[in-house]
PDB file of C-alpha atoms and ligand atoms in Angstrom:
ATOM      1  CA  MET O 715      -0.073  -0.001   0.137  1.00  0.00           C
ATOM      2  CA  SER O 716       1.225   3.679  -1.322  1.00  0.00           C
ATOM      3  CA  SER O 717       1.441   6.064   1.923  1.00  0.00           C
ATOM      4  CA  ASN O 718       1.327   8.722  -1.068  1.00  0.00           C
ATOM      5  CA  HIS O 719      -2.348   9.399  -1.340  1.00  0.00           C
ATOM      6  CA  PRO O 720      -2.318  13.073  -2.885  1.00  0.00           C
ATOM      7  CA  ASP O 721      -5.999  15.138  -2.391  1.00  0.00           C
ATOM      8  CA  LYS O 722      -7.952  15.270  -4.787  1.00  0.00           C
ATOM      9  CA  THR O 723     -11.118  18.082  -6.154  1.00  0.00           C
ATOM     10  CA  CYS O 724     -14.617  16.638  -5.535  1.00  0.00           C
ATOM     11  CA  ALA O 725     -16.291  16.414  -8.477  1.00  0.00           C
ATOM     12  CA  ARG O 726     -19.845  18.227  -6.523  1.00  0.00           C
ATOM     13  CA  CYS O 727     -18.596  20.854  -4.081  1.00  0.00           C
ATOM     14  CA  GLY O 728     -15.153  21.725  -5.745  1.00  0.00           C
ATOM     15  CA  ARG O 729     -13.908  21.359  -2.527  1.00  0.00           C
ATOM     16  CA  ARG O 730     -10.239  19.537  -1.744  1.00  0.00           C
ATOM     17  CA  PHE O 731     -10.321  16.506   0.084  1.00  0.00           C
ATOM     18  CA  SER O 732      -8.030  14.047   1.491  1.00  0.00           C
ATOM     19  CA  TRP O 733      -7.620  10.318   1.685  1.00  0.00           C
ATOM     20  CA  ARG O 734      -9.217   8.318   4.345  1.00  0.00           C
ATOM     21  CA  LYS O 735      -8.856   4.789   5.266  1.00  0.00           C
ATOM     22  CA  LYS O 736     -12.486   3.654   4.540  1.00  0.00           C
ATOM     23  CA  TRP O 737     -11.425   4.886   0.837  1.00  0.00           C
ATOM     24  CA  GLU O 738      -8.367   2.480   0.539  1.00  0.00           C
ATOM     25  CA  ARG O 739      -9.429   0.280  -2.088  1.00  0.00           C
ATOM     26  CA  ASP O 740     -10.954   2.261  -4.052  1.00  0.00           C
ATOM     27  CA  TRP O 741      -9.322   5.747  -4.021  1.00  0.00           C
ATOM     28  CA  ASP O 742      -8.292   6.158  -7.860  1.00  0.00           C
ATOM     29  CA  ASP O 743     -12.078   5.848  -8.346  1.00  0.00           C
ATOM     30  CA  VAL O 744     -13.379   8.177  -5.188  1.00  0.00           C
ATOM     31  CA  LEU O 745     -14.972  11.639  -7.225  1.00  0.00           C
ATOM     32  CA  TYR O 746     -16.677  12.918  -4.155  1.00  0.00           C
ATOM     33  CA  CYS O 747     -16.180  14.293  -0.515  1.00  0.00           C
ATOM     34  CA  SER O 748     -18.439  12.676   1.057  1.00  0.00           C
ATOM     35  CA  ALA O 749     -22.195  10.834   0.726  1.00  0.00           C
ATOM     36  CA  SER O 750     -24.202  13.940   0.369  1.00  0.00           C
ATOM     37  CA  CYS O 751     -21.747  14.687  -2.279  1.00  0.00           C
ATOM     38  CA  ARG O 752     -22.353  11.574  -4.501  1.00  0.00           C
ATOM     39  CA  ARG O 753     -26.012  11.741  -4.153  1.00  0.00           C
ATOM     40  CA  GLN O 754     -26.069  15.236  -5.541  1.00  0.00           C
ATOM     41  CA  LYS O 755     -24.636  14.581  -8.669  1.00  0.00           C
ATOM     42  CA  VAL O 756     -23.809  18.000 -10.844  1.00  0.00           C
ATOM     43  CA  GLY O 757     -27.069  18.285 -13.035  1.00  0.00           C
ATOM     44  CA  ALA O 758     -28.236  21.028 -15.379  1.00  0.00           C
ATOM     45  CA  ALA O 759     -29.363  23.762 -12.257  1.00  0.00           C
ATOM     46  CA  ASP O 760     -25.791  23.830 -11.692  1.00  0.00           C
ATOM     47  CA  ARG O 761     -24.232  23.648 -15.146  1.00  0.00           C
ATOM     48  CA  ALA O 762     -26.994  26.854 -15.534  1.00  0.00           C
ATOM     49  CA  ARG O 763     -25.333  28.545 -12.194  1.00  0.00           C
ATOM     50  CA  GLU O 764     -22.104  28.192 -14.007  1.00  0.00           C
ATOM     51  CA  GLU O 765     -23.028  29.740 -16.788  1.00  0.00           C
ATOM     52  CA  ARG O 766     -24.818  32.480 -15.533  1.00  0.00           C
ATOM     53  CA  ILE O 767     -21.790  33.564 -13.282  1.00  0.00           C
ATOM     54  CA  MET O 768     -19.854  33.540 -16.677  1.00  0.00           C
ATOM     55  CA  SER O 769     -22.452  35.892 -17.857  1.00  0.00           C
ATOM     56  CA  ALA O 770     -22.351  38.086 -15.414  1.00  0.00           C
ATOM     57  CA  LEU O 771     -18.149  38.379 -15.516  1.00  0.00           C
ATOM     58  CA  GLU O 772     -18.602  38.952 -19.435  1.00  0.00           C
ATOM     59  CA  ALA O 773     -21.178  41.608 -19.167  1.00  0.00           C
ATOM     60  CA  THR O 774     -19.430  43.495 -16.526  1.00  0.00           C
ATOM     61  CA  THR O 775     -17.153  46.256 -16.610  1.00  0.00           C
ATOM     62  CA  SER O 776     -15.815  46.036 -13.878  1.00  0.00           C
ATOM     63  CA  LYS O 777     -12.796  43.701 -12.213  1.00  0.00           C
ATOM     64  CA  GLY O 778     -15.133  41.239 -10.621  1.00  0.00           C
ATOM     65  CA  LEU O 779     -18.041  40.946  -8.666  1.00  0.00           C
ATOM     66  CA  PRO O 780     -19.342  39.474  -5.620  1.00  0.00           C
ATOM     67  CA  LEU O 781     -20.243  36.052  -6.030  1.00  0.00           C
ATOM     68  CA  HIS O 782     -22.997  36.786  -3.277  1.00  0.00           C
ATOM     69  CA  ASP O 783     -24.867  39.096  -5.342  1.00  0.00           C
ATOM     70  CA  LEU O 784     -25.204  36.658  -8.291  1.00  0.00           C
ATOM     71  CA  ALA O 785     -27.459  34.573  -5.836  1.00  0.00           C
ATOM     72  CA  VAL O 786     -31.733  34.531  -6.604  1.00  0.00           C
ATOM     73  CA  ASP O 787     -31.624  34.398  -2.473  1.00  0.00           C
ATOM     74  CA  THR O 788     -29.623  32.965   0.653  1.00  0.00           C
ATOM     75  CA  ASP O 789     -30.302  29.150  -0.317  1.00  0.00           C
ATOM     76  CA  GLU O 790     -28.934  29.096  -3.448  1.00  0.00           C
ATOM     77  CA  VAL O 791     -25.451  30.933  -2.228  1.00  0.00           C
ATOM     78  CA  GLU O 792     -23.789  27.406  -1.361  1.00  0.00           C
ATOM     79  CA  PHE O 793     -24.866  26.474  -4.928  1.00  0.00           C
ATOM     80  CA  LEU O 794     -23.572  29.177  -6.384  1.00  0.00           C
ATOM     81  CA  ARG O 795     -20.058  28.903  -4.390  1.00  0.00           C
ATOM     82  CA  GLN O 796     -20.235  25.606  -5.586  1.00  0.00           C
ATOM     83  CA  ALA O 797     -20.531  26.312  -8.955  1.00  0.00           C
ATOM     84  CA  ALA O 798     -17.914  28.974  -8.742  1.00  0.00           C
ATOM     85  CA  ARG O 799     -15.475  26.619  -7.095  1.00  0.00           C
ATOM     86  CA  ARG O 800     -15.786  24.116 -10.093  1.00  0.00           C
ATOM     87  CA  LEU O 801     -15.671  27.018 -12.382  1.00  0.00           C
ATOM     88  CA  ALA O 802     -11.999  28.206 -10.608  1.00  0.00           C
ATOM     89  CA  VAL O 803     -11.200  24.608 -10.595  1.00  0.00           C
ATOM     90  CA  GLY O 804     -11.531  24.247 -14.259  1.00  0.00           C
ATOM     91  CA  GLY O 805      -9.477  27.291 -14.845  1.00  0.00           C
ATOM     92  CA  ARG O 806     -12.374  29.359 -16.106  1.00  0.00           C
ATOM     93  CA  ILE O 807     -12.418  32.280 -13.081  1.00  0.00           C
ATOM     94  CA  LEU O 808     -10.435  33.174 -10.724  1.00  0.00           C
ATOM     95  CA  MET O 809     -11.662  33.839  -6.895  1.00  0.00           C
ATOM     96  CA  PHE O 810     -10.413  36.592  -4.752  1.00  0.00           C
ATOM     97  CA  GLN O 811     -11.329  37.506  -0.825  1.00  0.00           C
ATOM     98  CA  LYS O 812     -10.221  40.941   0.074  1.00  0.00           C
ATOM     99  CA  GLY O 813      -8.823  41.622  -3.279  1.00  0.00           C
ATOM    100  CA  ARG O 814      -6.261  38.983  -3.177  1.00  0.00           C
ATOM    101  CA  PRO O 815      -5.966  35.433  -5.219  1.00  0.00           C
ATOM    102  CA  VAL O 816      -6.953  32.297  -2.478  1.00  0.00           C
ATOM    103  CA  GLU O 817      -7.455  28.854  -3.496  1.00  0.00           C
ATOM    104  CA  PRO O 818     -10.377  27.831  -4.580  1.00  0.00           C
ATOM    105  CA  ARG O 819     -10.933  24.900  -3.296  1.00  0.00           C
ATOM    106  CA  ASP O 820     -10.496  26.048   0.486  1.00  0.00           C
ATOM    107  CA  ILE O 821     -12.726  28.823   0.646  1.00  0.00           C
ATOM    108  CA  HIS O 822     -15.058  29.995   3.539  1.00  0.00           C
ATOM    109  CA  GLY O 823     -17.012  33.427   3.619  1.00  0.00           C
ATOM    110  CA  PRO O 824     -17.822  35.951   0.860  1.00  0.00           C
ATOM    111  CA  VAL O 825     -15.683  35.908  -2.073  1.00  0.00           C
ATOM    112  CA  ASP O 826     -15.520  37.573  -5.334  1.00  0.00           C
ATOM    113  CA  VAL O 827     -14.864  36.053  -8.620  1.00  0.00           C
ATOM    114  CA  ALA O 828     -13.008  37.287 -12.186  1.00  0.00           C
ATOM    115  CA  LEU O 829     -12.229  36.225 -15.404  1.00  0.00           C
ATOM    116  CA  PRO O 830      -8.272  35.167 -15.492  1.00  0.00           C
ATOM    117  CA  PRO O 831      -6.802  38.121 -17.210  1.00  0.00           C
ATOM    118  CA  SER O 832      -6.336  35.817 -20.695  1.00  0.00           C
ATOM    119  CA  ARG O 833      -9.760  35.787 -21.579  1.00  0.00           C
ATOM    120  CA  SER O 834     -11.238  39.058 -20.087  1.00  0.00           C
ATOM    121  CA  LYS O 835     -12.732  40.747 -23.174  1.00  0.00           C
ATOM    122  CA  CYS O 836     -11.016  38.470 -25.395  1.00  0.00           C
ATOM    123  CA  ARG O 837     -13.479  35.487 -25.834  1.00  0.00           C
ATOM    124  CA  PHE O 838     -12.282  34.763 -29.529  1.00  0.00           C
ATOM    125  CA  ARG O 839      -8.744  34.925 -30.522  1.00  0.00           C
ATOM    126  CA  ILE O 840      -7.915  33.498 -34.115  1.00  0.00           C
ATOM    127  CA  ARG O 841      -4.461  32.558 -34.652  1.00  0.00           C
ATOM    128  CA  GLY O 842      -2.828  32.376 -37.867  1.00  0.00           C
TER     129      GLY O 842
HETATM  130 ZN1   ZN Y1721     -18.426  17.866  -1.685  1.00  0.00          ZN
END
């Protein structure tokens, strides 16, 4: 048995999680941090939240947006946070707290989101 188990990123909530003994047989196949995340696989509503975040960032003229401003109500904030984590882990957005970039998988509390510099206002780059 290897003692070297790199952390993983949950496919549902985008949080970082670490190896545990209960997963020793199938760690390679583990995608979700918890039973709750495994039950709530990413669905159409979640993809729509990701697209809402992307559209808002592409439409804004400011450098970034407070993520909670994009939630339709307080019940949605955590779902939106998960969507933002998935986008950030995929490199599509950046997350900031108090103006500083943060590791998206470990954030707690209010967060701002922004497009990565290379993407801002240059969505279709044509190469010769
Ligand atoms: Zn999770």
